[in-house]
Coordinates of C-alpha atoms and ligand atoms in Angstrom, one line a residue:
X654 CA -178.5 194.3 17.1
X655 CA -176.5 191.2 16.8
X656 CA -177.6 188.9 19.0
X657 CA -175.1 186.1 20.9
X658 CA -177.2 184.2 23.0
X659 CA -180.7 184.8 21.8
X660 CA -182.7 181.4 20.9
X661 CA -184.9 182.2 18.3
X662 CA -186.8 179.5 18.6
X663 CA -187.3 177.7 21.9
X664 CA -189.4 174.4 22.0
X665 CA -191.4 174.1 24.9
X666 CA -194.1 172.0 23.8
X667 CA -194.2 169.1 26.7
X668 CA -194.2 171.6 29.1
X669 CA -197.1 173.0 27.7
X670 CA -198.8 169.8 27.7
X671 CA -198.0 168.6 31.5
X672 CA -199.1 172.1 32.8
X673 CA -202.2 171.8 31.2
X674 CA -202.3 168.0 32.7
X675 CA -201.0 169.7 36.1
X676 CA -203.8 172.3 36.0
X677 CA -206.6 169.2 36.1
X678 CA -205.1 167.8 39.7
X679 CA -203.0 170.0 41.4
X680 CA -204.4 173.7 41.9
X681 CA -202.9 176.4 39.5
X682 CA -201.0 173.2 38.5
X683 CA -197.9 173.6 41.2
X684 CA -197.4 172.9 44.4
X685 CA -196.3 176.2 45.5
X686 CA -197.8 179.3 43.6
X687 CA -194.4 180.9 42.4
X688 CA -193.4 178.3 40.3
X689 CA -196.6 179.2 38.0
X690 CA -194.9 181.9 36.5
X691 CA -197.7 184.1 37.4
X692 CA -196.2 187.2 37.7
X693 CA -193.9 187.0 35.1
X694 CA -196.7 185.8 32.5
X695 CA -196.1 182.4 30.0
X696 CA -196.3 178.8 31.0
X697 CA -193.7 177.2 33.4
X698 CA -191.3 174.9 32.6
X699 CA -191.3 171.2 33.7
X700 CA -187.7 170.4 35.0
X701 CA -186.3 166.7 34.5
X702 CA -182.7 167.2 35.5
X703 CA -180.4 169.5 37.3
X704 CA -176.6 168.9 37.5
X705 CA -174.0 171.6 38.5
X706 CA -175.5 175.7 37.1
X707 CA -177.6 173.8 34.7
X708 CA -180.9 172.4 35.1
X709 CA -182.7 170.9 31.9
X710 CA -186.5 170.7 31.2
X711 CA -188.1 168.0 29.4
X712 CA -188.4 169.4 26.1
X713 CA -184.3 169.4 26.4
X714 CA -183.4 172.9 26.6
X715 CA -180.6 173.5 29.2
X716 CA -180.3 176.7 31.3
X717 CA -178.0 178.3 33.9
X718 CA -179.4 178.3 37.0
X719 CA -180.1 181.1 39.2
X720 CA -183.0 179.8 40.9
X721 CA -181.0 176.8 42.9
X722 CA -184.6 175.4 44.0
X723 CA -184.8 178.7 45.9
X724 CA -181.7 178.2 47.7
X725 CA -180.9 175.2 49.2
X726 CA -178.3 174.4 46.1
X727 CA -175.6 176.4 47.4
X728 CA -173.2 173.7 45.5
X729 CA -175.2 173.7 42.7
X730 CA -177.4 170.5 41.6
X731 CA -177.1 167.1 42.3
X732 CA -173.1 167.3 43.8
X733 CA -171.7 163.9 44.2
X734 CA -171.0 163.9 47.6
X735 CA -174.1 164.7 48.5
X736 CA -175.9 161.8 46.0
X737 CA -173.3 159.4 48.1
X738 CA -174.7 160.4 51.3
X739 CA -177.7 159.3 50.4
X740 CA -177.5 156.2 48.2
X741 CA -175.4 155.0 51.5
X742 CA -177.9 156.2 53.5
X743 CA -180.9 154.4 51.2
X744 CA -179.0 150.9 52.0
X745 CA -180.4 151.2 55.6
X746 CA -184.3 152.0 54.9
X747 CA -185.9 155.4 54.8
X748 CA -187.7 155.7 58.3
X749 CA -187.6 154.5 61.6
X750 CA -189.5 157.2 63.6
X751 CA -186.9 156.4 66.7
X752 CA -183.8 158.2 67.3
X753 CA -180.4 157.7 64.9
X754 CA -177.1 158.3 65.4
X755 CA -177.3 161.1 62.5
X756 CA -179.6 163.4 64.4
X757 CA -177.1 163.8 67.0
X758 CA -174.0 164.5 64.8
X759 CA -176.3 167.0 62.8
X760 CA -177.5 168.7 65.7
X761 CA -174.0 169.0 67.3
X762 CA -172.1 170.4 64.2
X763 CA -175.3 172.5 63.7
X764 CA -174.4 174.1 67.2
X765 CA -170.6 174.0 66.0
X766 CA -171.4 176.3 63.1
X767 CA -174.1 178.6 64.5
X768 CA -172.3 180.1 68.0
X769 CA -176.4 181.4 68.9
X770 CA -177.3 177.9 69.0
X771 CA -177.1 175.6 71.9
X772 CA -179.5 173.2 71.0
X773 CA -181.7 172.1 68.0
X774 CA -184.9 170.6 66.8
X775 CA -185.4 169.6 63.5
X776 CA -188.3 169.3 61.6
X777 CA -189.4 169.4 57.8
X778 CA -189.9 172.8 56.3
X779 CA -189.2 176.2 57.3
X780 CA -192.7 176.4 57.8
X781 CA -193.2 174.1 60.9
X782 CA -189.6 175.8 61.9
X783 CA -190.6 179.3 62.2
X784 CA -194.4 178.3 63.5
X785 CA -192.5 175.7 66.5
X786 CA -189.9 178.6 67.4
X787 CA -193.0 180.9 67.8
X788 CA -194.6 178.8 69.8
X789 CA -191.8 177.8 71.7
X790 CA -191.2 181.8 72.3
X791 CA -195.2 182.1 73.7
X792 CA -194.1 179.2 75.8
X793 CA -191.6 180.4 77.4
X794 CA -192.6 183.9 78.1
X795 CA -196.2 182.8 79.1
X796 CA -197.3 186.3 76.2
X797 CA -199.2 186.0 73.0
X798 CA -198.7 188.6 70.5
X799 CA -195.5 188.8 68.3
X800 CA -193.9 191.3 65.6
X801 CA -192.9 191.0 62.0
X802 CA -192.0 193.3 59.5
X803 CA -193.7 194.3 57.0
X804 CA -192.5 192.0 53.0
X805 CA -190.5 189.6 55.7
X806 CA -191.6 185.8 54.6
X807 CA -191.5 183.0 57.5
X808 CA -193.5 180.3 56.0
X809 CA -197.2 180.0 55.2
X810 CA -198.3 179.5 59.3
X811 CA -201.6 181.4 59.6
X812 CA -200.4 184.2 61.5
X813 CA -197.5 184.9 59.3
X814 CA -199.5 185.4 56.7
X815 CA -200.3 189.2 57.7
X816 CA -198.6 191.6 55.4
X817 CA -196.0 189.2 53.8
X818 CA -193.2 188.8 51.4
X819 CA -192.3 186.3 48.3
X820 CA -195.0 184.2 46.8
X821 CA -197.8 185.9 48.7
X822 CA -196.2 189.4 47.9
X823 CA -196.0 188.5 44.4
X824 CA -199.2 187.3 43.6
X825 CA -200.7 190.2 45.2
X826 CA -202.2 188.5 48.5
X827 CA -199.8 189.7 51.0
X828 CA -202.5 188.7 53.8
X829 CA -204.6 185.4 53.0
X830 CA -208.0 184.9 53.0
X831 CA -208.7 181.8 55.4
X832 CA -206.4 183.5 58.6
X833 CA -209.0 184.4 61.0
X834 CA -209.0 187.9 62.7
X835 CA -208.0 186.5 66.2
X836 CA -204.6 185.0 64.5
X837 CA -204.3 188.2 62.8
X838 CA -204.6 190.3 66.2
X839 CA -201.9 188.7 67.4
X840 CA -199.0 189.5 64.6
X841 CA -198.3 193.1 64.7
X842 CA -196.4 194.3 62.0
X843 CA -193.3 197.0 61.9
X844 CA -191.4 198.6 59.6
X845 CA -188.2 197.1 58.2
X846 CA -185.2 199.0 59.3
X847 CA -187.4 201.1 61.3
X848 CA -187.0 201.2 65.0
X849 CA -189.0 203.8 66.1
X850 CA -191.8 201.3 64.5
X851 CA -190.5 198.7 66.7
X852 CA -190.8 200.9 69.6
X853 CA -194.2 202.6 69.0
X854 CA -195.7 199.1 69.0
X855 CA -193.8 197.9 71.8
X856 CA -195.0 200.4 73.9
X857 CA -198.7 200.1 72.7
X858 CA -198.7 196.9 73.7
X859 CA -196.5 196.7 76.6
X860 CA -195.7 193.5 78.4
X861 CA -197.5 191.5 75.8
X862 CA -195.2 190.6 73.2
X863 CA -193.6 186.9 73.3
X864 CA -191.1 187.1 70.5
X865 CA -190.0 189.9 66.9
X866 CA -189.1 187.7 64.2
X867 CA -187.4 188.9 61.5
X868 CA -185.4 187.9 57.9
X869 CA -182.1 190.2 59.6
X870 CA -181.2 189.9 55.6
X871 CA -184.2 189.9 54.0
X872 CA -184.8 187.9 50.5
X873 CA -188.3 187.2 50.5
X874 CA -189.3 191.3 49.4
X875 CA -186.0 190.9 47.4
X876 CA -182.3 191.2 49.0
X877 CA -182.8 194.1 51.6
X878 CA -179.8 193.9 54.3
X879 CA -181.2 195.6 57.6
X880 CA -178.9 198.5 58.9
X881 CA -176.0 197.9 61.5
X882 CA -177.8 200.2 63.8
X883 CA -181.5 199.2 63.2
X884 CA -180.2 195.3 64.1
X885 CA -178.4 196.4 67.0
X886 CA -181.1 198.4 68.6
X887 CA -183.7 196.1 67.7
X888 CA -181.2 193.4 70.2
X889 CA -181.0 195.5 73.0
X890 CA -184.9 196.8 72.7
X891 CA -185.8 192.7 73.0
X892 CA -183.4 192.8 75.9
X893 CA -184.8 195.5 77.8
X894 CA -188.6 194.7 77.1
X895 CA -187.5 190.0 77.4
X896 CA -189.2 189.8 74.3
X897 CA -187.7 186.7 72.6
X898 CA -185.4 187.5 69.5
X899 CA -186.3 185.5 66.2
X900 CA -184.0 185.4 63.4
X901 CA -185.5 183.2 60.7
X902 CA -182.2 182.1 59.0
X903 CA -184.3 179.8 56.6
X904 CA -182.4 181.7 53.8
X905 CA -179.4 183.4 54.8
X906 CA -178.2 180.4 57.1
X907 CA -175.0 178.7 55.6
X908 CA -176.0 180.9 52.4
X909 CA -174.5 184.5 53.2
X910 CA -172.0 182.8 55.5
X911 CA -171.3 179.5 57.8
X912 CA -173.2 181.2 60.5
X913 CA -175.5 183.1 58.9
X914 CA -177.2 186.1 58.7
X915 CA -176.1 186.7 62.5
X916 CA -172.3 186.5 61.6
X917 CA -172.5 188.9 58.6
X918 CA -174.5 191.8 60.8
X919 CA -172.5 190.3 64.0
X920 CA -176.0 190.0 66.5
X921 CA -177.4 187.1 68.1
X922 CA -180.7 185.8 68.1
X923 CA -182.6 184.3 71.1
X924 CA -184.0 181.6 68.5
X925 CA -182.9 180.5 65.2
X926 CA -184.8 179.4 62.3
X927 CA -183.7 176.7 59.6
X928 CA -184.6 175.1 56.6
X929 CA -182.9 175.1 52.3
X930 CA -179.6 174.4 52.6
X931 CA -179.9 173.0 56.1
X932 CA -181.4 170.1 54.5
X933 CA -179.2 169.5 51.2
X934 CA -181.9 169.7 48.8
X935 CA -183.8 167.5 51.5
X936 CA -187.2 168.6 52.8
X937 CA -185.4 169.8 56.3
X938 CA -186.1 172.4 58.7
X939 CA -185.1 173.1 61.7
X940 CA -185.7 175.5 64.8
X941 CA -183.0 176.2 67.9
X942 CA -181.3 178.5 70.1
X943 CA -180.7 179.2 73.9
X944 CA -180.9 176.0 75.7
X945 CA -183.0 177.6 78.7
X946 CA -185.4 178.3 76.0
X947 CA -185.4 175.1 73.7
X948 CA -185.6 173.0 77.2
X949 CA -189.4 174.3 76.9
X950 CA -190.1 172.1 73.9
X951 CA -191.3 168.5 74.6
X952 CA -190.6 166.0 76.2
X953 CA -188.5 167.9 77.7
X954 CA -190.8 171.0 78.4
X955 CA -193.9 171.3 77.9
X956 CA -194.6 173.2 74.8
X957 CA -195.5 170.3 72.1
X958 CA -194.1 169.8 69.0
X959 CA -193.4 166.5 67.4
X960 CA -193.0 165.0 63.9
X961 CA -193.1 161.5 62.5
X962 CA -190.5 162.2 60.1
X963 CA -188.4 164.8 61.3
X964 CA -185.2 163.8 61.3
X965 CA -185.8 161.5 58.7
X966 CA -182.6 159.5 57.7
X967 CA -182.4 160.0 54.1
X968 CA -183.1 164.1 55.5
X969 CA -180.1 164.1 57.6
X970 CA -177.8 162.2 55.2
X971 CA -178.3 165.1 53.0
X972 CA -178.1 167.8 55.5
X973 CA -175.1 166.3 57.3
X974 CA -173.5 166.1 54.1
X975 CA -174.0 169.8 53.4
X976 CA -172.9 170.9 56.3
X977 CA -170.1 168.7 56.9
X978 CA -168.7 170.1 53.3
X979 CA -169.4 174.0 54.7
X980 CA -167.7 173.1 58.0
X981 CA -164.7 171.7 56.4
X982 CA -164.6 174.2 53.4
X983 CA -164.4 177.6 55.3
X984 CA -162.9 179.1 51.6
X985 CA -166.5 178.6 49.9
X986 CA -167.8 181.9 51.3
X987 CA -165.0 183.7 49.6
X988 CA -165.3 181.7 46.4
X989 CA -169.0 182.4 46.4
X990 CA -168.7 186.6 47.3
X991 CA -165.7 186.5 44.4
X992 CA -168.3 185.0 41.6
X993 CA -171.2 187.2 42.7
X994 CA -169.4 190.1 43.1
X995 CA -168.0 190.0 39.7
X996 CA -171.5 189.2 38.2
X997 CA -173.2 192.3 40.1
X998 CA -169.7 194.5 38.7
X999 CA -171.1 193.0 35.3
X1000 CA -174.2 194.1 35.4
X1001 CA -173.7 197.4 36.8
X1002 CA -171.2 197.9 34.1
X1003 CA -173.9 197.3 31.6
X1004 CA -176.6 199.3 33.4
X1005 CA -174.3 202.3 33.0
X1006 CA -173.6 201.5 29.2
X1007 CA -177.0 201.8 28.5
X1008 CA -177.8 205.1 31.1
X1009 CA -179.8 203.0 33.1
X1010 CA -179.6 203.2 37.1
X1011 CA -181.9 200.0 38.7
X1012 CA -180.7 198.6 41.4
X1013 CA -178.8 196.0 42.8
X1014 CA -179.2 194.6 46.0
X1015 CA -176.4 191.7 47.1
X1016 CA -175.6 190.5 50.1
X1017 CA -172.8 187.0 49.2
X1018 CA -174.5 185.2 47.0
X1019 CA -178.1 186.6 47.2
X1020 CA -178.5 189.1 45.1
X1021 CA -181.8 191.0 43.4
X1022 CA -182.4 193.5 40.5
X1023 CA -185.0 195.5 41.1
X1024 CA -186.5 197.4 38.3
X1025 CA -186.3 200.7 40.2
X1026 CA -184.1 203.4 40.5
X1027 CA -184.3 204.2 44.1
X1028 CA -182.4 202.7 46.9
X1029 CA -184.2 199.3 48.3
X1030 CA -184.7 199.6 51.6
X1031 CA -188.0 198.3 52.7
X1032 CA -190.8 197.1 51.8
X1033 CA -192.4 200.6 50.9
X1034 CA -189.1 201.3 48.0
X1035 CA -189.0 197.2 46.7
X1036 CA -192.7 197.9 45.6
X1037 CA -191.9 200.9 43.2
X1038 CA -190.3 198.4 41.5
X1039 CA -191.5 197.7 37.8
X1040 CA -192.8 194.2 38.5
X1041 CA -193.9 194.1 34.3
X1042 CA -190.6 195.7 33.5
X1043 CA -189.1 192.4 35.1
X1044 CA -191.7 190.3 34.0
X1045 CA -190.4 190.9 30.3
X1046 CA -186.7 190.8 31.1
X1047 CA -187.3 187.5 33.0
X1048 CA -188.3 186.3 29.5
X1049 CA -185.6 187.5 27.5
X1050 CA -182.9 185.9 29.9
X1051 CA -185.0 182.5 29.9
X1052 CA -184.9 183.0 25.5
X1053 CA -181.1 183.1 26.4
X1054 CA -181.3 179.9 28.4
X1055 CA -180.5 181.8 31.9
X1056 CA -183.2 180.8 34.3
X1057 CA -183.9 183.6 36.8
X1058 CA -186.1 183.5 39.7
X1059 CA -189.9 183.8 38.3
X1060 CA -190.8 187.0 40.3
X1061 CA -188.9 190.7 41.2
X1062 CA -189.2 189.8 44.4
X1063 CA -186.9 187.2 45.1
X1064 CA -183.1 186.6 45.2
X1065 CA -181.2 185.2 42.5
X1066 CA -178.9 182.2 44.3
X1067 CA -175.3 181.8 42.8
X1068 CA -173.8 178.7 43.6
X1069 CA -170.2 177.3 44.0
X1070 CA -170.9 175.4 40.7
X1071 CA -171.1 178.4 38.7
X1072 CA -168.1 179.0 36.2
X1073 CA -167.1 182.4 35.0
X1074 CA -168.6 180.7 31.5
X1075 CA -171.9 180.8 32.9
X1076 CA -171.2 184.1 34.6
X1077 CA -169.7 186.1 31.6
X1078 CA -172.7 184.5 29.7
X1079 CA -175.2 185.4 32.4
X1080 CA -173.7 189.1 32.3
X1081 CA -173.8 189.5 27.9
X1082 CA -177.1 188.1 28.0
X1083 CA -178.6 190.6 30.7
X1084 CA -177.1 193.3 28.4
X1085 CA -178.6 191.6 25.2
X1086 CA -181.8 191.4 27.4
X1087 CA -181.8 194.9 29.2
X1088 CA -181.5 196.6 25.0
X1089 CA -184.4 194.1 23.8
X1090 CA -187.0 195.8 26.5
X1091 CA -186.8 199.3 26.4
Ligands
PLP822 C1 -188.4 179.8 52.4 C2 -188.6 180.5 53.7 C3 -189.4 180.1 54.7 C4 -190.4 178.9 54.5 O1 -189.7 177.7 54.3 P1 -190.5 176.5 53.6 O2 -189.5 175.4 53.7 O3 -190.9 176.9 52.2 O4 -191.7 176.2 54.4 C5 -189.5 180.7 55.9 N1 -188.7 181.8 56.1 C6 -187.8 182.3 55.1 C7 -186.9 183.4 55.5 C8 -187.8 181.6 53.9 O5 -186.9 182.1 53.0

């Protein structure tokens, strides 16, 4: 077969070299284990640049990027009014560890954007914002024990790390070694999309549970959209029982739409999670919700959280940025379902030229292929996915210079600085790569 797009030959020799380097100092040579390429086999590549769908590595090859530094660059890399925000902001210093001006104007369009959310704490990652809104939830309702579902990801807290999605998922460690037993006796875990689940456990351990925290569109086990009726239920069964309702947005919020996950499924959490775009390629999380609720964190409550640079100016100058552009851009969401819907038609167009039915997963502009030809609906059906099947199709896209998430079991992020160049590219090179595997 003729191919378009293939590199024959693809130099990737410094890359080589500064893994080998990494592997000395850092452990497995990354700071966070799904950039090693593990499941997808091969060495990772070191990235020097990114600027619009491109990033560029520092043997010089440039690809289209799918990846968006696993979401945050919903405007693609490096866009200018973003770098403006914070060379302005630079002027000023980096830290003061006492309040600024920006917090509040962040906070308050954060409330603007997100009707669920009255007030807001920021922090750094996703990590501290899903661990504080936990806590925050035991606070408040004076229980201990909490629910996830089974393949949903909320940061790398000890007792998330029962049973969960992405990196950990991927690598084959859904529950860590170094999480004691009494953290893990306190997560109980449910099906996704499966209330009766939600019930049985609920009523096994009645009275006890502080909060259910869920990704109410999931990407960490791949894109998996929970069901109208399974959200809905799951809202008025955390009514009934007061059990505080956890949406952990850190993906979906201002990706799938301005408000999030909550506006596409139209349901609204008790507490909010944050972090990725909130934080405009920023290291920004952020945690908030009912004001009763968040009046429980400290100083003014007494549930203690704290951070010597949350908030961080340089952070917020970002973040601000980011959301300033969503607020006063309400066309983007449009824009961004137009280009991934025609990239999904793409490759479903190709899947049926070559008699092949995987499938597609997309909610906006997250969107995963899974190598299987059942419907993806939970954890149990995303794991009869070929993992080595993608593992080899991940590589002939990257030969193509298309750089897709390192794992089946992640989204693919298409941003506003994708052109229908990259996509029509991005859709003949998945049919070049699709014919070279089988
Ligand atoms: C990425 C992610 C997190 C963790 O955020 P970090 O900033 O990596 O700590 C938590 N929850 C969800 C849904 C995520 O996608």
């Amino acid at each position: 077969m003729q191919s378009k797009y293939l590199k024959y030959t693809m130099n990737i020799e410094k890359s080589k070299q500064l893994f080998e380097e990494a592997k000395k100092y850092i452990p497995g040579g990354v700071n966070s284990p799904v950039r090693a390429f593990k499941s997808v086999g091969g060495d990772p590549l070191f990235i020097k640049k990114g600027d619009g769908s491109k990033i560029y590595d520092v043997d010089g090859n440039e690809f289209i990027d799918y990846v968006g530094s696993w979401g945050p660059h919903i405007f693609g890399h490096n866009p200018s009014f973003i770098k403006n925000a914070l060379l302005n902001a630079i002027e000023n210093g980096t830290s003061f560890g006492a309040p600024t001006e920006l917090e509040v104007k962040t906070a308050k369009l954060i409330t603007e954007l997100v009707p669920s959310v009255e007030m807001v704490r920021m922090v750094n990652s996703g990590t501290e914002a899903t661990m504080s809104a936990v806590r925050a939830a035991r606070g408040y309702t004076g229980k201990d024990k909490i629910i996830k579902f089974e393949g949903c990801y909320h940061g790398h807290a000890d007792f998330f790390l029962i049973k969960a999605g992405s990196g950990a998922l991927t690598l084959g460690i859904p529950t860590s070694p170094g999480v004691t037993k009494n953290n893990a006796a306190d997560t109980l875990i449910s099906d996704f999309n499966n209330i009766e689940s939600v019930k049985n456990l609920i009523k096994a351990n009645k009275n006890e549970i502080a909060a259910i925290i869920i990704e109410a569109i999931v990407g960490n086990m791949g894109v998996i959209k929970a069901d109208d009726r399974f959200i809905k239920e799951l809202r008025t069964l955390c009514d009934e029982e007061k059990i505080i309702l956890i949406i952990d947005e850190v993906m979906t919020g201002f990706r799938v739409a301005k408000g999030g996950a909550q506006e596409v499924l139209g349901v609204k959490a008790d507490l909010s999670t944050f972090g990725k775009i909130i934080g405009g390629g920023l290291p920004v999380g952020a945690f908030g919700g009912k004001k009763e609720i968040m009046e429980i964190i400290a100083p003014s409550g007494p549930v203690y959280q704290a951070g010597t640079l949350s908030g961080n100016p340089l952070a917020m100058s970002a973040g601000y940025a980011a959301l300033s552009y969503i607020k006063d851009h309400p066309n983007l969401y449009n824009e961004l379902e137009e280009k991934s819907a025609y990239l999904e038609e793409g490759i479903k167009e190709n899947l049926k030229n070559l008699k092949r039915k995987f499938t597609l997963n997309r909610v906006g502009s997250m969107l995963t292929f899974f190598f299987t030809e059942e419907e993806v609906t939970d954890f149990n059906s995303a794991v009869k996915s070929d993992t080595r099947l993608y593992g080899k199709y991940f590589h002939e896209m990257l030969k193509r210079e298309i750089y897709l998430p390192p794992a089946q079991f992640e989204a693919f992020f298409i941003s506003t600085a994708h052109s229908k160049g990259d996509l029509d590219k991005t859709i003949e090179s998945n049919f070049e790569s699709l014919k070279a595997i089988f």
